[in-house]
PDB file of N, CA and C in Angstrom:
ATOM      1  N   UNK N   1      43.883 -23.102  74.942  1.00  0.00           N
ATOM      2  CA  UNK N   1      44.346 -23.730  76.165  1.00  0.00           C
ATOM      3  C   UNK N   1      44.483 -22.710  77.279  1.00  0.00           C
ATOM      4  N   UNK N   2      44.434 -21.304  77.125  1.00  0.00           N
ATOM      5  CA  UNK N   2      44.778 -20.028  77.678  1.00  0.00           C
ATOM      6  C   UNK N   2      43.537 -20.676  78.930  1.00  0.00           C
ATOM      7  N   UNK N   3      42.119 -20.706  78.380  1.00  0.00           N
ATOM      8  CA  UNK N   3      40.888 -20.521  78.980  1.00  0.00           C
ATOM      9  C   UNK N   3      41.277 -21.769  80.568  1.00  0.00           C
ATOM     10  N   UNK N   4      41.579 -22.840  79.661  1.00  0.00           N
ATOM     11  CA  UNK N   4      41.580 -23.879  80.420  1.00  0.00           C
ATOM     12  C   UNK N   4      42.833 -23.788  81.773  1.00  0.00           C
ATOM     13  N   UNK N   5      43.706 -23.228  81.384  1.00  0.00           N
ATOM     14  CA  UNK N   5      45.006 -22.856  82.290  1.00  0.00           C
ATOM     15  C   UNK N   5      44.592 -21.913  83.344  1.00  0.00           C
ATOM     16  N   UNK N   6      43.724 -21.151  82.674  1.00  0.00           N
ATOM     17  CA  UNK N   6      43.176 -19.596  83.353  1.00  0.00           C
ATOM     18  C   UNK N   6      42.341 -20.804  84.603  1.00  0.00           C
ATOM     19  N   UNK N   7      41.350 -21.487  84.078  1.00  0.00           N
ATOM     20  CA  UNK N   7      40.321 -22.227  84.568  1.00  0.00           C
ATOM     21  C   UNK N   7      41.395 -23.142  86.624  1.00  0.00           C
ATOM     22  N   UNK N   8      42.387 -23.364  85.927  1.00  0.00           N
ATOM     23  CA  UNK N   8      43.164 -24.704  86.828  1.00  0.00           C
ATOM     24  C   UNK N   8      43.383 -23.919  87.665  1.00  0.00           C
ATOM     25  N   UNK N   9      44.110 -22.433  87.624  1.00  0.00           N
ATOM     26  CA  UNK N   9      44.996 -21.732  88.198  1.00  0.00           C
ATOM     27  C   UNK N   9      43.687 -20.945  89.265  1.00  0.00           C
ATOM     28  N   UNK N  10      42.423 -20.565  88.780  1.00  0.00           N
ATOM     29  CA  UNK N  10      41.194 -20.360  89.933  1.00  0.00           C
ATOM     30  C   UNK N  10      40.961 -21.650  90.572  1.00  0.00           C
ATOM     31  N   UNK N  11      40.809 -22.742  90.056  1.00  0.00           N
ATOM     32  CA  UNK N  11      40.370 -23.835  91.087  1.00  0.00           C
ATOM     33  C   UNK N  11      41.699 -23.462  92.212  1.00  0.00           C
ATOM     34  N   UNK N  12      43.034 -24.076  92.128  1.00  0.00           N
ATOM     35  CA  UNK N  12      43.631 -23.837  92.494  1.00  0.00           C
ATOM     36  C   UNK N  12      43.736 -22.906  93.659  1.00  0.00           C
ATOM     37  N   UNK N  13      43.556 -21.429  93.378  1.00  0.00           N
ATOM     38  CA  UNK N  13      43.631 -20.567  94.254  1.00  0.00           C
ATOM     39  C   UNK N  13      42.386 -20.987  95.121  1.00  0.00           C
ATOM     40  N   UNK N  14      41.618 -21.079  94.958  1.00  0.00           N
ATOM     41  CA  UNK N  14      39.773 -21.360  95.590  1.00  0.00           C
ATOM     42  C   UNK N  14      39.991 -22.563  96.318  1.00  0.00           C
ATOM     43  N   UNK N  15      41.055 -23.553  96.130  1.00  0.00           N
ATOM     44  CA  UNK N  15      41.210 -24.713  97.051  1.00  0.00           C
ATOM     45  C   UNK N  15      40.094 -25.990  96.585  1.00  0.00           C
ATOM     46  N   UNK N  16      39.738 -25.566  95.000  1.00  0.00           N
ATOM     47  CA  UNK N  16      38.607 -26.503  94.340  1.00  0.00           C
ATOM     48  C   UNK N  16      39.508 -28.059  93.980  1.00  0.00           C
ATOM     49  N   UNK N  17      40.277 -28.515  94.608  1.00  0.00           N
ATOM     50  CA  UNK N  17      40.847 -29.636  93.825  1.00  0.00           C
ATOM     51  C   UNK N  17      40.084 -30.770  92.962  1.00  0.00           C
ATOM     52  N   UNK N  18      38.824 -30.920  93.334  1.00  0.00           N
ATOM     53  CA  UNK N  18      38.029 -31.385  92.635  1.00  0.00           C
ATOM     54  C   UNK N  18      38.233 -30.890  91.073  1.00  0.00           C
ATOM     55  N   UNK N  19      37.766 -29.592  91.123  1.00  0.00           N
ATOM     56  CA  UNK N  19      37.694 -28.889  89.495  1.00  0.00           C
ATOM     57  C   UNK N  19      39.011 -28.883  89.098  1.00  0.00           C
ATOM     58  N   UNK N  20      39.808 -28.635  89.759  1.00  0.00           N
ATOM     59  CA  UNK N  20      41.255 -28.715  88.986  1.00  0.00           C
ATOM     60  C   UNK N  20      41.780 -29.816  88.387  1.00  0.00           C
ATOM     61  N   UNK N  21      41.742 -30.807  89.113  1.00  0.00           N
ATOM     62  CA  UNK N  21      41.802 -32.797  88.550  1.00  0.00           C
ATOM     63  C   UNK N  21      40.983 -32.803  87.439  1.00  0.00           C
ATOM     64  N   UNK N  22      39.519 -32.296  87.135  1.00  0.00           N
ATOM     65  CA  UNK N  22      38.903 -32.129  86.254  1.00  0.00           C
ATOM     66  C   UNK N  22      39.382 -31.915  85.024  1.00  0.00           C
ATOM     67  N   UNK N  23      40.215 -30.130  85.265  1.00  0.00           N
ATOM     68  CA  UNK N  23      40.342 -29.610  84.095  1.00  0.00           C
ATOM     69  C   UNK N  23      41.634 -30.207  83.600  1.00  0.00           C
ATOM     70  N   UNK N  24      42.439 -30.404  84.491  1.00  0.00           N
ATOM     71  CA  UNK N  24      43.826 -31.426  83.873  1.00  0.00           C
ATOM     72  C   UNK N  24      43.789 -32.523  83.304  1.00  0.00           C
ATOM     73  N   UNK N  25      42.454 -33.110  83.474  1.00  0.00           N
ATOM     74  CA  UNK N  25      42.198 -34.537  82.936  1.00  0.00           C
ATOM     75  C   UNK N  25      41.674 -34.005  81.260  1.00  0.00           C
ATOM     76  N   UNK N  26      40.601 -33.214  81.645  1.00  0.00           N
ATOM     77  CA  UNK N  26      40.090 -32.791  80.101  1.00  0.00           C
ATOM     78  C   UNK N  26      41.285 -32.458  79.289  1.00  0.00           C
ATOM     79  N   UNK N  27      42.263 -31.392  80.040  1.00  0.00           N
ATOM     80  CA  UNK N  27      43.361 -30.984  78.868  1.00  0.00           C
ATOM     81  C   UNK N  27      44.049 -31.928  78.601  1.00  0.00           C
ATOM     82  N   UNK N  28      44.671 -33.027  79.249  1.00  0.00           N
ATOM     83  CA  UNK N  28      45.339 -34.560  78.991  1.00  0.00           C
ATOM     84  C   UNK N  28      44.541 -35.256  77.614  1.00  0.00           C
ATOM     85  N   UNK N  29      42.783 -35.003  77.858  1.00  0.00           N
ATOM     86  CA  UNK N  29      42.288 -36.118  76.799  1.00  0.00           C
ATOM     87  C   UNK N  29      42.198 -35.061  75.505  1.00  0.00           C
ATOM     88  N   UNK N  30      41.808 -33.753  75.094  1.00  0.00           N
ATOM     89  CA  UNK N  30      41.829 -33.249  74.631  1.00  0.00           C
ATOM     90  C   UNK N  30      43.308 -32.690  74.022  1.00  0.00           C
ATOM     91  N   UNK N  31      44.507 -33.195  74.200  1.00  0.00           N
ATOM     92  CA  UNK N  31      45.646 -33.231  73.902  1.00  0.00           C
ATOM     93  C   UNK N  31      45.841 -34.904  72.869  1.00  0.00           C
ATOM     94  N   UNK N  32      45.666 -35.608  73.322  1.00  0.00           N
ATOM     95  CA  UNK N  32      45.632 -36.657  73.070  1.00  0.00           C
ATOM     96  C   UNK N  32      44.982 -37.050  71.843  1.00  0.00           C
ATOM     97  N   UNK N  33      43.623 -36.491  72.046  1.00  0.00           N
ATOM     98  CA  UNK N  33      42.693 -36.679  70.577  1.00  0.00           C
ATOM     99  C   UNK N  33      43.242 -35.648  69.504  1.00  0.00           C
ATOM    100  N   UNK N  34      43.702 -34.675  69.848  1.00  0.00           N
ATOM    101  CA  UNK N  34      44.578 -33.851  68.955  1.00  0.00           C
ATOM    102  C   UNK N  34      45.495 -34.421  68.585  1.00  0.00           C
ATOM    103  N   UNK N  35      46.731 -35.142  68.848  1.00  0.00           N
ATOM    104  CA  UNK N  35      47.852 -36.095  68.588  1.00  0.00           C
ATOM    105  C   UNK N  35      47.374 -36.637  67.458  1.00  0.00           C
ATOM    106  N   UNK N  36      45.783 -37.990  67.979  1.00  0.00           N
ATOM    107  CA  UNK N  36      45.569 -39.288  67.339  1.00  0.00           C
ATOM    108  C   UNK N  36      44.899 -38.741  66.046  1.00  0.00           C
ATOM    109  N   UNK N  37      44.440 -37.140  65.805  1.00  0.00           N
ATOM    110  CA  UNK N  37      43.980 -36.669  64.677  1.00  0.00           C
ATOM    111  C   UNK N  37      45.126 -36.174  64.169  1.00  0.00           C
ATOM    112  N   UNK N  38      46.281 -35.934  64.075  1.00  0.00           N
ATOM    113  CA  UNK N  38      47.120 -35.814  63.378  1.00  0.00           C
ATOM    114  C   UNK N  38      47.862 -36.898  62.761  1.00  0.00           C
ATOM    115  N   UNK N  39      47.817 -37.940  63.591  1.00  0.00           N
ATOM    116  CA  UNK N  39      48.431 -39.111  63.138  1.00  0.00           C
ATOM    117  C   UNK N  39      47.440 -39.444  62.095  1.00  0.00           C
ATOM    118  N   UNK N  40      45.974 -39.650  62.072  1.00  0.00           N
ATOM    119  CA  UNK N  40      45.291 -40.245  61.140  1.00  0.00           C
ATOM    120  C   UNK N  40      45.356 -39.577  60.090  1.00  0.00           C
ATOM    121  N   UNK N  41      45.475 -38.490  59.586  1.00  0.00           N
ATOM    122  CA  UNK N  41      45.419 -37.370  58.487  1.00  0.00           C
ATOM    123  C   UNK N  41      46.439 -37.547  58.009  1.00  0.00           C
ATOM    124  N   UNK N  42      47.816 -37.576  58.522  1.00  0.00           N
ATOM    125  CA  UNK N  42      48.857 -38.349  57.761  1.00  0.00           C
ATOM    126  C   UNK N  42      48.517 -39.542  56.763  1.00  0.00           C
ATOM    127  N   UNK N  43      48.244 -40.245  57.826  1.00  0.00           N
ATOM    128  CA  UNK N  43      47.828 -41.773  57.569  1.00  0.00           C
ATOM    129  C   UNK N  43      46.863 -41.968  55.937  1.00  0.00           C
ATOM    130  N   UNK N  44      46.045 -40.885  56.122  1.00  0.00           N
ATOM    131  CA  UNK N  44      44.984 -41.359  55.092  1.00  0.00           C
ATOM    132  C   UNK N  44      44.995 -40.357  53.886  1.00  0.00           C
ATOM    133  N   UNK N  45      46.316 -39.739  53.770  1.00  0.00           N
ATOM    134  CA  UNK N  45      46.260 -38.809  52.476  1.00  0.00           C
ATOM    135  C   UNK N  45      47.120 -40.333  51.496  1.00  0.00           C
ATOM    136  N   UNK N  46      46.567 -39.863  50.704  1.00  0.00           N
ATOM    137  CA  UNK N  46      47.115 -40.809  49.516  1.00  0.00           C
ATOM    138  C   UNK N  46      48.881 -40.748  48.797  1.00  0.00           C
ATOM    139  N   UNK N  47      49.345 -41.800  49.041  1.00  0.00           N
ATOM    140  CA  UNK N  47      50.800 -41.648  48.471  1.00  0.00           C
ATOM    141  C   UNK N  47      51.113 -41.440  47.226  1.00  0.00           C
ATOM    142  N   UNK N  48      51.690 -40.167  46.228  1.00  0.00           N
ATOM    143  CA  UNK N  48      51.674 -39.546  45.254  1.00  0.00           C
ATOM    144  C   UNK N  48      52.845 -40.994  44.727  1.00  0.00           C
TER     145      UNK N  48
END
């Protein structure tokens, strides 16, 4: 997430708001699919 923070904080300075909305959106969905893969791996180990 270092890369991606590094990434917001140049748009940012550069006045790119375009790329910055970008990269906040990617880290939002890419947070998210990380969540919904933890929830499923729970989900589908077998109850001893």
């Amino acid at each position: 997430m270092a890369v991606k923070l590094n990434l917001l904080q140049v748009a940012l300075s550069n006045k790119n708001y375009d790329l910055a909305a970008h990269a906040l959106v990617y880290g939002m969905v890419k947070v998210k699919a990380e969540q919904n893969d933890k929830k499923r791996r729970t989900k589908e180990q077998p109850k001893r």
